[in-house]
PDB file of C-alpha atoms in Angstrom:
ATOM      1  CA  UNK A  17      32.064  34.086  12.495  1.00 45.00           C
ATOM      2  CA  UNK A  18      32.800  32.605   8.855  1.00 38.00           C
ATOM      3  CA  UNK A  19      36.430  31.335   4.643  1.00 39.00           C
ATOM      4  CA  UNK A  20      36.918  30.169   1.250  1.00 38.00           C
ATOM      5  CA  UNK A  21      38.417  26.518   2.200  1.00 44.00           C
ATOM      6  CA  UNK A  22      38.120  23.553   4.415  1.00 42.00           C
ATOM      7  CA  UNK A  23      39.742  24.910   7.879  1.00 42.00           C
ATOM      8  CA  UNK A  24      42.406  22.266   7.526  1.00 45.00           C
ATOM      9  CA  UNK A  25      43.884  23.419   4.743  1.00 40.00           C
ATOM     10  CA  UNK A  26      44.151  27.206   5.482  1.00 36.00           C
ATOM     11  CA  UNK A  27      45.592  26.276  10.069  1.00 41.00           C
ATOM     12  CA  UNK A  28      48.697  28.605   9.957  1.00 40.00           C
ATOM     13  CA  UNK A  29      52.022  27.278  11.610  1.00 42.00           C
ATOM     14  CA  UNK A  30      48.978  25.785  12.465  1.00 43.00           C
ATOM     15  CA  UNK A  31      47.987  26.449   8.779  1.00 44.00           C
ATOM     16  CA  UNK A  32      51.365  24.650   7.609  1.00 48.00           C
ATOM     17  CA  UNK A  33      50.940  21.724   9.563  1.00 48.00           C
ATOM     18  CA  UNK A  34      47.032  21.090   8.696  1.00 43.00           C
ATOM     19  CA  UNK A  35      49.280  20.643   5.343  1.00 46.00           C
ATOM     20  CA  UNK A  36      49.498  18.457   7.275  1.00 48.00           C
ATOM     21  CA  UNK A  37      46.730  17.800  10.486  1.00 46.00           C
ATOM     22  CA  UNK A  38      50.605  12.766  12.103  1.00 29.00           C
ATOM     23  CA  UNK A  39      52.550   8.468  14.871  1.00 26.00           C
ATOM     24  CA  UNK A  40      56.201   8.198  15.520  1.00 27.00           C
ATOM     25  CA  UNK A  41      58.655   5.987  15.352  1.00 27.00           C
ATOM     26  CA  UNK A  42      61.031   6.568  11.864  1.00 30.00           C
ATOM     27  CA  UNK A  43      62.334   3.286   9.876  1.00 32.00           C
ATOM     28  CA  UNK A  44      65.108   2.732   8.062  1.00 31.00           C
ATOM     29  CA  UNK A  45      63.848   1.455   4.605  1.00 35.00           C
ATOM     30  CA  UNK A  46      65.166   1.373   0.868  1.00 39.00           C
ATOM     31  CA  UNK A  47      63.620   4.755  -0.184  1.00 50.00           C
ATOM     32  CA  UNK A  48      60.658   6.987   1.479  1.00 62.00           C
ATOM     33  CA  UNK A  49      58.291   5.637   3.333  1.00 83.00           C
ATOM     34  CA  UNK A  50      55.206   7.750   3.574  1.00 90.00           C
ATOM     35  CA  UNK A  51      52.880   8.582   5.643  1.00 94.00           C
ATOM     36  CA  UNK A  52      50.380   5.811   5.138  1.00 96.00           C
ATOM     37  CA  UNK A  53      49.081   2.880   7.039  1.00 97.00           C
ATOM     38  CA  UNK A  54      47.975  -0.378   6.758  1.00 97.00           C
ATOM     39  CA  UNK A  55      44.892  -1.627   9.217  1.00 97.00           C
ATOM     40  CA  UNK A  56      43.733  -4.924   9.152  1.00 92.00           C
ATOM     41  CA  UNK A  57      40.162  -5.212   9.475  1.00 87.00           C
ATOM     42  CA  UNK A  58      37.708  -8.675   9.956  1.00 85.00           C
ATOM     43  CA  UNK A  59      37.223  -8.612   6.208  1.00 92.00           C
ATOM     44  CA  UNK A  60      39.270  -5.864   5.138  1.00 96.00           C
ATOM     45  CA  UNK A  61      41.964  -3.304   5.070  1.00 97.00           C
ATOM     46  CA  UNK A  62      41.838   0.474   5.871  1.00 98.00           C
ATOM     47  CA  UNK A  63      44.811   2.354   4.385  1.00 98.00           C
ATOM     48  CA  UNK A  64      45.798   5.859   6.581  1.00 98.00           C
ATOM     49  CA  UNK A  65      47.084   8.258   4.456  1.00 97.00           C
ATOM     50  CA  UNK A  66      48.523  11.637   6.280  1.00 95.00           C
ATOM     51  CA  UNK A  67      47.663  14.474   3.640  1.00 93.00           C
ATOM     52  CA  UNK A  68      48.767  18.033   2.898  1.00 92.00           C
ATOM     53  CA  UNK A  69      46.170  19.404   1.901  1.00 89.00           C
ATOM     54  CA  UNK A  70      48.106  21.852  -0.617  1.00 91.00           C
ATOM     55  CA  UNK A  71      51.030  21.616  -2.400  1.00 94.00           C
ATOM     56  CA  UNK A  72      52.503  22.522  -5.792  1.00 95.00           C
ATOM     57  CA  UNK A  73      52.800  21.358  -9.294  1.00 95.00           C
ATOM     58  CA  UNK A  74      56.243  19.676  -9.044  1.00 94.00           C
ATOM     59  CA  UNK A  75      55.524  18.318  -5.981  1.00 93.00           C
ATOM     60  CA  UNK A  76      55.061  15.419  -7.953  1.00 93.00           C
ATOM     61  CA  UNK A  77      54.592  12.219  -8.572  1.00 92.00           C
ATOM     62  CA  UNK A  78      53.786  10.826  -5.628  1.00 90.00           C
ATOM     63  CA  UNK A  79      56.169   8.189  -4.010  1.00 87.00           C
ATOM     64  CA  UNK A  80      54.683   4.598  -5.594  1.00 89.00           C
ATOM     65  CA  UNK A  81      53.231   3.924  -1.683  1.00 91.00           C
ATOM     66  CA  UNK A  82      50.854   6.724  -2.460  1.00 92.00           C
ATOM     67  CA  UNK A  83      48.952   4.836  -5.943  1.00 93.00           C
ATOM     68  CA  UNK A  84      48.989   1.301  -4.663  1.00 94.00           C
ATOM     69  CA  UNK A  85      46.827   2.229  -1.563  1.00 95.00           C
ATOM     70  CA  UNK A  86      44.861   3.847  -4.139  1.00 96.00           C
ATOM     71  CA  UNK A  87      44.749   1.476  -6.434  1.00 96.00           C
ATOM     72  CA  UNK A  88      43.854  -1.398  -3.320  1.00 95.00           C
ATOM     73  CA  UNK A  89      40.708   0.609  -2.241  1.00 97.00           C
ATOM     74  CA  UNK A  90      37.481   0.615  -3.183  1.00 97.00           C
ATOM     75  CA  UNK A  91      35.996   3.447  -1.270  1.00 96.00           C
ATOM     76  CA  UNK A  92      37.455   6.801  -0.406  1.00 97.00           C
ATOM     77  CA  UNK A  93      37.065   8.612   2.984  1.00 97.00           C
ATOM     78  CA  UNK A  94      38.401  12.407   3.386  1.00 94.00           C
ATOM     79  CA  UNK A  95      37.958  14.722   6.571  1.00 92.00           C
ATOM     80  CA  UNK A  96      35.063  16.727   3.885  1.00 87.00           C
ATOM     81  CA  UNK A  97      33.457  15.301   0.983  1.00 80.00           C
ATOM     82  CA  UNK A  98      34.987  17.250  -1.549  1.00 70.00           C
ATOM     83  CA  UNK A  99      32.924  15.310  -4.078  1.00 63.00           C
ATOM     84  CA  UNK A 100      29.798  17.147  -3.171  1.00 64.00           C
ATOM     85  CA  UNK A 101      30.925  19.995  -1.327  1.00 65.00           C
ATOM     86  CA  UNK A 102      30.417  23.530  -3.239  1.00 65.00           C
ATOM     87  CA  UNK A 103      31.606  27.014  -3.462  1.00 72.00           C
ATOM     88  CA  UNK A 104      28.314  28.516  -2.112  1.00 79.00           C
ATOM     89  CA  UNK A 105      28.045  26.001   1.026  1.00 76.00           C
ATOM     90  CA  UNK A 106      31.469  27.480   2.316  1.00 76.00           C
ATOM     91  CA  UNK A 107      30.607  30.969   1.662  1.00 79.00           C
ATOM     92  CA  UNK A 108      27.279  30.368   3.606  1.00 84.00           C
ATOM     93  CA  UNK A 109      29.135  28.631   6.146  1.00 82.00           C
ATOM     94  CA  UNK A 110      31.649  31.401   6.334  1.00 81.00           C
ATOM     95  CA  UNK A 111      29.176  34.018   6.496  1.00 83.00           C
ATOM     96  CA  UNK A 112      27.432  32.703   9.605  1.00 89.00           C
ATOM     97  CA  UNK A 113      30.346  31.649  11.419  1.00 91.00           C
ATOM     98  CA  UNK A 114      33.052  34.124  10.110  1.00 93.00           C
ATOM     99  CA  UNK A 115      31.113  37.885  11.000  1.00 95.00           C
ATOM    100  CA  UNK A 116      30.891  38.985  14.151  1.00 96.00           C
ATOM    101  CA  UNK A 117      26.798  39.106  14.803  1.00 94.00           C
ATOM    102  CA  UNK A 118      26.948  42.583  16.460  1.00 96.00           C
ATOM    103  CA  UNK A 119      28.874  43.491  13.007  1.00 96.00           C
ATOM    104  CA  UNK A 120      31.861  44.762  15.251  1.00 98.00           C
ATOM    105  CA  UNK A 121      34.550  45.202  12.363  1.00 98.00           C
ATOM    106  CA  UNK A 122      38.249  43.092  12.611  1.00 98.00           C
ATOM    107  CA  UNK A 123      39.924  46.399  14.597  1.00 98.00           C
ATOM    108  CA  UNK A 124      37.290  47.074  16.944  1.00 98.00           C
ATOM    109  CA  UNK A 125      37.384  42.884  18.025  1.00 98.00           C
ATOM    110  CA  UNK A 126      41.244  42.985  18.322  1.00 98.00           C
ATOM    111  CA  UNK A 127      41.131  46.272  20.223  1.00 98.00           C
ATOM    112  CA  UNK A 128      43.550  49.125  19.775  1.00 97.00           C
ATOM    113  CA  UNK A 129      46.870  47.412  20.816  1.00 97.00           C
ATOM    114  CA  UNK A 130      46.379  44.547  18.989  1.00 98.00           C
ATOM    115  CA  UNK A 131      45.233  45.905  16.182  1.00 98.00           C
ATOM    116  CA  UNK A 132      48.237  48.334  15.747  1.00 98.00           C
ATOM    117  CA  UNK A 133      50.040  45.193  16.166  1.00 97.00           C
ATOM    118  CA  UNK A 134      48.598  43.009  14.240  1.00 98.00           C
ATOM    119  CA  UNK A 135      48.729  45.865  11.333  1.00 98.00           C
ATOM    120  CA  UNK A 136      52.251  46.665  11.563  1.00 97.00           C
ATOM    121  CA  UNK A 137      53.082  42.901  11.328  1.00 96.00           C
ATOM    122  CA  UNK A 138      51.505  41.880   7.881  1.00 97.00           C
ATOM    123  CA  UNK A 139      52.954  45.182   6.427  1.00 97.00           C
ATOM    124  CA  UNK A 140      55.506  43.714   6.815  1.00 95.00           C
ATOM    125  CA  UNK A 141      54.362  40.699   4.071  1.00 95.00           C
ATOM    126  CA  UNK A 142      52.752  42.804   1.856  1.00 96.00           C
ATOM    127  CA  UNK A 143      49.200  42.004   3.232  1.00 96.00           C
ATOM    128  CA  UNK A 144      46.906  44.982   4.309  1.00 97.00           C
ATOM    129  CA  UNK A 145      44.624  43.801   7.243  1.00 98.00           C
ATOM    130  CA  UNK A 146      42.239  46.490   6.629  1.00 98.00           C
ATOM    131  CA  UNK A 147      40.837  44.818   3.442  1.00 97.00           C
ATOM    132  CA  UNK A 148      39.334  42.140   6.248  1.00 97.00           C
ATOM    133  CA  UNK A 149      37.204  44.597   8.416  1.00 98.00           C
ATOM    134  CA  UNK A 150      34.202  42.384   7.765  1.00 96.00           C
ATOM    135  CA  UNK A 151      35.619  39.139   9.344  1.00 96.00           C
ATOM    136  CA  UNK A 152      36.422  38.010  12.532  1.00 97.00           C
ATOM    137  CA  UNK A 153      40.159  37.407  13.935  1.00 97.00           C
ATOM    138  CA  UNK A 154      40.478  33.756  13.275  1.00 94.00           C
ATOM    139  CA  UNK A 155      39.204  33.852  10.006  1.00 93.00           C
ATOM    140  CA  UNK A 156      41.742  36.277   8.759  1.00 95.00           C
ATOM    141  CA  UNK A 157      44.039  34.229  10.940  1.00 92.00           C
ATOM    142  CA  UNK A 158      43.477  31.255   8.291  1.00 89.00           C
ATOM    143  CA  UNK A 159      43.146  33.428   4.879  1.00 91.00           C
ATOM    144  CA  UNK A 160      46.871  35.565   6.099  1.00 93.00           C
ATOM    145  CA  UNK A 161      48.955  32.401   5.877  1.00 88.00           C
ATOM    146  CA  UNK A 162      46.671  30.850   2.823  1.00 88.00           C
ATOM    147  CA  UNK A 163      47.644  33.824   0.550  1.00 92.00           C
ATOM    148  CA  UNK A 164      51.412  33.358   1.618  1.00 92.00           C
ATOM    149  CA  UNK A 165      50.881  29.882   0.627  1.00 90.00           C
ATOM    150  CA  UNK A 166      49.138  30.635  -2.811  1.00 92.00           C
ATOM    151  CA  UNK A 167      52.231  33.293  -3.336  1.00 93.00           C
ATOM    152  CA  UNK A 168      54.126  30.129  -3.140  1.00 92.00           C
ATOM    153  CA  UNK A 169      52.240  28.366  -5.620  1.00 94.00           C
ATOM    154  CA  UNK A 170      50.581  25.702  -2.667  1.00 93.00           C
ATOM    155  CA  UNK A 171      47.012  25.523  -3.639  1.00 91.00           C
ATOM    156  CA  UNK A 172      44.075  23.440  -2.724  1.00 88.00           C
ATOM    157  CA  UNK A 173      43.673  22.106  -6.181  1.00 91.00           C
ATOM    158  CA  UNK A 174      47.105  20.523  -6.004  1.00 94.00           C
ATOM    159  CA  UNK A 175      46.822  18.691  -2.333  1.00 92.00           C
ATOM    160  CA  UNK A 176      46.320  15.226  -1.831  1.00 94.00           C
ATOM    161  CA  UNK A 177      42.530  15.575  -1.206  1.00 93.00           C
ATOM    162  CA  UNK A 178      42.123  17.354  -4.655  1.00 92.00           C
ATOM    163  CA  UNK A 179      44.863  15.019  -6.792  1.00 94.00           C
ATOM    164  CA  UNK A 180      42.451  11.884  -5.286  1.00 95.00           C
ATOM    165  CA  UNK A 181      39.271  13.076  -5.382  1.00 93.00           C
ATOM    166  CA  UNK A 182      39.516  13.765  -9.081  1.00 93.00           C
ATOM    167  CA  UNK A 183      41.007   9.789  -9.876  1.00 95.00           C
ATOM    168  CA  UNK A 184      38.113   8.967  -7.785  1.00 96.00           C
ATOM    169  CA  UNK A 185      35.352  10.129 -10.067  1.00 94.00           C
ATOM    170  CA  UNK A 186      36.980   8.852 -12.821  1.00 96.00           C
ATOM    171  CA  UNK A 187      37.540   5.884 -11.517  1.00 97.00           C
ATOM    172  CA  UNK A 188      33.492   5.429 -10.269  1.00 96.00           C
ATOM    173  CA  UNK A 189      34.842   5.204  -6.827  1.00 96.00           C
ATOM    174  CA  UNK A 190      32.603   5.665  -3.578  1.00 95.00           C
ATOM    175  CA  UNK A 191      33.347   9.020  -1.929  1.00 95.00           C
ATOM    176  CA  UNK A 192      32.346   9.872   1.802  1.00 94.00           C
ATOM    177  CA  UNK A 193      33.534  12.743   4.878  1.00 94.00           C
ATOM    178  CA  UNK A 194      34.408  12.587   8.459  1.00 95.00           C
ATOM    179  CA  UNK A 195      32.523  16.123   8.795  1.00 92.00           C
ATOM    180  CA  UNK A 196      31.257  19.033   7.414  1.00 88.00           C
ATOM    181  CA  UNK A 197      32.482  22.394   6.852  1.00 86.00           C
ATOM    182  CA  UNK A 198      30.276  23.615   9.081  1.00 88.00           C
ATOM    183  CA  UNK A 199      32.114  21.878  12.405  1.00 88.00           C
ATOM    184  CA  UNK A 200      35.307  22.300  10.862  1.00 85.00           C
ATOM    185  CA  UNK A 201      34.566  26.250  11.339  1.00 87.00           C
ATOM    186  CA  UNK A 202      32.932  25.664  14.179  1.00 90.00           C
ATOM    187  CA  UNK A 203      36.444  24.887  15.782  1.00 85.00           C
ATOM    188  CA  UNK A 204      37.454  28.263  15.216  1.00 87.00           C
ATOM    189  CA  UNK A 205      34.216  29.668  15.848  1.00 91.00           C
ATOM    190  CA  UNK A 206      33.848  28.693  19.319  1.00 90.00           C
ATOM    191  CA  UNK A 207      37.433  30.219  20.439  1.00 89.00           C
ATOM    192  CA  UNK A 208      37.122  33.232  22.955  1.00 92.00           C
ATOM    193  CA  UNK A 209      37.502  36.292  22.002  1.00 95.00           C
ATOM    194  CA  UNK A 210      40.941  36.963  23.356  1.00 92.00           C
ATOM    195  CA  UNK A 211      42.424  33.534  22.190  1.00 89.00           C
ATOM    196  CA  UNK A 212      41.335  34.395  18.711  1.00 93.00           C
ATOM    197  CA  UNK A 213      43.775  38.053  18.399  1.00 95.00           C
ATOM    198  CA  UNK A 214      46.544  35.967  20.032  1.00 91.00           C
ATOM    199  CA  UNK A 215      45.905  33.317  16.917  1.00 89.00           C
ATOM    200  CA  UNK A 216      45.947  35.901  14.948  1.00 94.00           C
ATOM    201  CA  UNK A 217      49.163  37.784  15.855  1.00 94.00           C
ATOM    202  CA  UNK A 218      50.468  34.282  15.953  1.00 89.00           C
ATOM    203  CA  UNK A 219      49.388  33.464  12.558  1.00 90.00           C
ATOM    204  CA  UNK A 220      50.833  36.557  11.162  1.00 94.00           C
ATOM    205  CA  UNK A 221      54.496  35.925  12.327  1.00 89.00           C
ATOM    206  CA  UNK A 222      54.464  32.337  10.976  1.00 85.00           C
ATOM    207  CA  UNK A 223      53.351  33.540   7.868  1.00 89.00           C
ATOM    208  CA  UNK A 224      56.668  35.194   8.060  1.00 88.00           C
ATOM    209  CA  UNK A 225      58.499  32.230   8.108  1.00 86.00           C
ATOM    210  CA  UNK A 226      56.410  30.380   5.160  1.00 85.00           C
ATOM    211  CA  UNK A 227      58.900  30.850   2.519  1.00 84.00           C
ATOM    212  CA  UNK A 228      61.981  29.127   5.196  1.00 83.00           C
ATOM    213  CA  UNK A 229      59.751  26.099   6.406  1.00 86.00           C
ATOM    214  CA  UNK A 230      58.026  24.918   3.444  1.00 88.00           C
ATOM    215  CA  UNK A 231      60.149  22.926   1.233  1.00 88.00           C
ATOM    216  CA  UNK A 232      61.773  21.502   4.556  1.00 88.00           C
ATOM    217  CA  UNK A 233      57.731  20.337   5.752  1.00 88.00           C
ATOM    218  CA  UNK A 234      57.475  19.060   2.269  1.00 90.00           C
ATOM    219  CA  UNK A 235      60.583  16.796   1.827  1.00 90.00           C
ATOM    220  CA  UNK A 236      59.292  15.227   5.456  1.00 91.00           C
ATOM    221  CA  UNK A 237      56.386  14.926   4.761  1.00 91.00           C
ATOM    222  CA  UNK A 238      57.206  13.025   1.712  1.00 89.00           C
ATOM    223  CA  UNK A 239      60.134  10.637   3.164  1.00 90.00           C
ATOM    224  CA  UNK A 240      57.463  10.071   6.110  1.00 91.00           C
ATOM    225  CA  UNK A 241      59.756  11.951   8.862  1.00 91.00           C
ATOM    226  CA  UNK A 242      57.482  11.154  11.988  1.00 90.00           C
ATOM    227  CA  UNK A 243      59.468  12.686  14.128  1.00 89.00           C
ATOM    228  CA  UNK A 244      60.270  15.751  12.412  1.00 89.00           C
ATOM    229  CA  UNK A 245      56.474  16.416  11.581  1.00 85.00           C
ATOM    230  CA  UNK A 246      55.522  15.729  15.431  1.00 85.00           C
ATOM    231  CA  UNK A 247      57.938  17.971  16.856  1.00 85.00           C
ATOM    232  CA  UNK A 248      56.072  20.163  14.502  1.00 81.00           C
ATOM    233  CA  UNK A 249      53.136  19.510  16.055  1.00 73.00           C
ATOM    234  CA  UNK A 250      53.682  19.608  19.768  1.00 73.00           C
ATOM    235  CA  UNK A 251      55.161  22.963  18.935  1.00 76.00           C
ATOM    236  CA  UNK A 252      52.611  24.789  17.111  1.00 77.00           C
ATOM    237  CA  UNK A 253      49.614  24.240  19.770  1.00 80.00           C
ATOM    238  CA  UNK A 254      52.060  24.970  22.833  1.00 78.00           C
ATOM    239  CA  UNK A 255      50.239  28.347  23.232  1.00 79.00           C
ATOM    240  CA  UNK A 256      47.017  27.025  22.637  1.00 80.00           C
ATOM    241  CA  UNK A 257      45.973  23.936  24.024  1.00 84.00           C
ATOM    242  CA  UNK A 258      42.261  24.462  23.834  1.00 81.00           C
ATOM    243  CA  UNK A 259      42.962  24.628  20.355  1.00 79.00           C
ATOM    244  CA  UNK A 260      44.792  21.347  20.391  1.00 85.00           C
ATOM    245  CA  UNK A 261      41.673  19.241  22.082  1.00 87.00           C
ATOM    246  CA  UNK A 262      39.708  20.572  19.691  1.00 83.00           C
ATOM    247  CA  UNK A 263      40.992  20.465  16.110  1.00 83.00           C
ATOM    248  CA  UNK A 264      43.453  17.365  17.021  1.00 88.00           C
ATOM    249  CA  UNK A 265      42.319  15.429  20.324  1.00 92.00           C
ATOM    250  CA  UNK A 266      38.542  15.277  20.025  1.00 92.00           C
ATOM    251  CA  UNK A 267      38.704  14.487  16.204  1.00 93.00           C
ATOM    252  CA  UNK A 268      41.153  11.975  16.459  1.00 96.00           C
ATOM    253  CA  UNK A 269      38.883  10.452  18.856  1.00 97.00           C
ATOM    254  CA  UNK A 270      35.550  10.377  16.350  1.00 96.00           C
ATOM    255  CA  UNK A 271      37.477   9.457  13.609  1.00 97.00           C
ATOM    256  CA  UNK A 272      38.896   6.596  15.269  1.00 98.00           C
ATOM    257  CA  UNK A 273      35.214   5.527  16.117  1.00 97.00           C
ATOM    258  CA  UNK A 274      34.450   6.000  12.390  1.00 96.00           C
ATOM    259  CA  UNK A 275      37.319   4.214  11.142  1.00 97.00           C
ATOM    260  CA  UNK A 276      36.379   1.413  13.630  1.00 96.00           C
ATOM    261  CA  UNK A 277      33.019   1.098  11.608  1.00 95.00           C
ATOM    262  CA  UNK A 278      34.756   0.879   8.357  1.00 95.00           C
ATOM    263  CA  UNK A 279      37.275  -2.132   9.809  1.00 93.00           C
ATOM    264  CA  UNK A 280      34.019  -4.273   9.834  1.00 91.00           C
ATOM    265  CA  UNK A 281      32.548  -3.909   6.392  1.00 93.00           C
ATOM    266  CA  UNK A 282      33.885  -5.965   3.335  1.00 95.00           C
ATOM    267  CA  UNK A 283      35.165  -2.725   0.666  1.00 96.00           C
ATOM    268  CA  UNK A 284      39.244  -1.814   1.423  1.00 97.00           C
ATOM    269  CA  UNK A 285      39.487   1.531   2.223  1.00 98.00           C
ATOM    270  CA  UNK A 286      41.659   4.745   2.219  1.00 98.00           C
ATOM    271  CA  UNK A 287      41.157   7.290   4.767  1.00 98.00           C
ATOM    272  CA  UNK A 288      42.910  10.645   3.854  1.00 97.00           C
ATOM    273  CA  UNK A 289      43.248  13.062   6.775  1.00 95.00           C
ATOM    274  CA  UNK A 290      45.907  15.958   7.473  1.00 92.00           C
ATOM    275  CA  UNK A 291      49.006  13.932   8.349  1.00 90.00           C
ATOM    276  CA  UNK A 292      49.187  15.595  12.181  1.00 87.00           C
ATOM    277  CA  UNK A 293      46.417  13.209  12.685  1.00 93.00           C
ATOM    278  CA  UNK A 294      48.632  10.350  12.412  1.00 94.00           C
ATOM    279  CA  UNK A 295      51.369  10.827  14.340  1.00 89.00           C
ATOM    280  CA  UNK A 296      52.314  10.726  18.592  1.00 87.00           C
ATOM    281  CA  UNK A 297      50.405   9.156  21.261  1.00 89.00           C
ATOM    282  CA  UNK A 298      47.668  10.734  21.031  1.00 91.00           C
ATOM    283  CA  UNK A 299      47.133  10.406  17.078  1.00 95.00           C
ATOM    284  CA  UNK A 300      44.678   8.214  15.331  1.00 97.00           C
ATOM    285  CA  UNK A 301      46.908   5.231  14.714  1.00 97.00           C
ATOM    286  CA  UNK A 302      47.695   5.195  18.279  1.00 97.00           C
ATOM    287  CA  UNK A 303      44.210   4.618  19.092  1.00 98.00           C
ATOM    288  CA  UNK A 304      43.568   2.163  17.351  1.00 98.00           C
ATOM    289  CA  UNK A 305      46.840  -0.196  18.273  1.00 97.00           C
ATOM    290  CA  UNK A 306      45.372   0.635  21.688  1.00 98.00           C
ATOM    291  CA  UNK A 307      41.747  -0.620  20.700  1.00 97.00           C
ATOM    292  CA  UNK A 308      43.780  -4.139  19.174  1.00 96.00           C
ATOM    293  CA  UNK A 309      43.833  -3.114  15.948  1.00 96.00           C
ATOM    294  CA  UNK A 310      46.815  -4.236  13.952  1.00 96.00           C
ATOM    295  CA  UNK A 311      48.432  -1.053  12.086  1.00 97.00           C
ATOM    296  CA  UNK A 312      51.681  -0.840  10.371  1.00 96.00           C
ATOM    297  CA  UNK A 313      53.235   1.583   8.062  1.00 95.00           C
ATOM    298  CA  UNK A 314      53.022   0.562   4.345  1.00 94.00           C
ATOM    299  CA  UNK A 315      55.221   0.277   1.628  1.00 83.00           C
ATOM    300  CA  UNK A 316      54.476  -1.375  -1.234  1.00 69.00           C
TER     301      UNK A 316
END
């Protein structure tokens, strides 16, 4: 089954919350206080930064939070490593995960209903499904809300991952990834048949509301609204809780483990992941309070 960016960055309401794929509690503090925390390791400190992983132009600067866990680090650690990862890996990746292996176009895997559907919805955006006959439904479930995004002007190569992966280089910085592109399609992959036209439909009618919700997503986001951002969350994956263990459960779960490693070696680190990683009982912050790991939000 097999697209042109990290999964993450393309989920749809999914899509506009793997902006952001968040932990809870809000504080009242002189200015914004981001989404970033502070672990203490035996010899070190890992910094949690909650990304989105696009976002526009005069989206910034950053709040000051966002540079001086930069600056503290000396490795960085993103869900892919962007450093290394190229054009043609993704497009092989997408074309053995993203085409159906029988070669069954996009209407004949939605069937006739949903198809007609599915059709009559994104006419309604200005997108014409028919230009994706070679893919299969969750891949054009990712690319429907990523071009209302780009309409927008929220691109990859103004996220969070992109801004820091650049100062990195520069900067002679260690880079590293939780996975590969390959198991970050493999999420999608791996969804049944019938659970991939509902994503679809689904992705479709939030990419309706993409103009409404995302200046509202980006002002929490950037004043750290932990709340606001997890009702986000529990809403989007109500329908599909398979989805949920898979692209948010499980990973928080390994990257915990990872992060775990990285508390007991002597380099500070910063760990960018989509901000719904770090948020609610069941995010990665959570896990590791529970595991006796010190973690509080930073500031300075």
């Amino acid at each position: 089954m097999s697209s042109s960016r990290p999964a993450d960055s393309l989920l749809p309401r999914f899509a506009l919350l793997s902006l952001l794929l968040l932990s809870c509690a809000c504080r009242t503090v002189s200015g914004p206080t981001p989404l970033i925390w502070q672990v203490s390791g035996e010899r070190n400190d890992i910094y949690l930064l909650g990304s989105m992983h696009v976002l526009r132009p005069d989206d910034y600067p950053l709040p000051a939070p966002f540079a001086s866990s930069y600056l503290d680090a000396e490795q960085l650690v993103m869900e892919l490593d962007l450093d290394d990862l190229q054009p043609a890996d993704i497009q092989r990746a997408m074309g053995e995960l993203g085409i159906d292996p029988e070669r069954r176009t996009l209407a004949e895997l939605m069937g006739e209903a949903a198809w007609s559907r599915a059709l009559g919805a994104a006419e309604k955006i200005d997108i014409d499904l028919r230009t994706f006959q070679a893919y299969e439904p969750w891949v054009v479930s990712l690319l429907v809300v990523d071009l209302q995004m780009q309409r927008l002007g929220f691109k990859v190569e103004h996220g969070i991952e992109a801004h820091y992966v650049d100062r990195a280089r520069a900067d002679g910085k260690s880079i590293t990834g939780l996975e590969t592109v390959d198991q970050q399609f493999a999420f999608f992959d791996q969804m049944p048949l019938a659970v991939q036209r509902e994503f679809l439909l689904k992705s479709i009618e939030d990419a309706q509301q993409v103009p409404q919700r995302m200046d509202a997503l980006v002002a929490s986001w950037k004043n750290g609204d932990e709340l606001f951002l997890q009702r986000e969350l529990v809403d989007s994956f109500a329908d599909f809780p398979e989805l949920y263990d898979a692209l948010v459960s499980e990973r928080n779960e390994r990257w915990t483990g990872e992060i775990e490693k990285l508390a007991s070696t002597d380099d500070d680190v910063l760990v960018i992941v989509g901000a719904l990683h770090l948020v609610g009982e069941d995010s990665v912050v959570a896990r590791l309070r529970q595991r006796g790991y010190v973690v509080r939000r930073f500031s300075d």
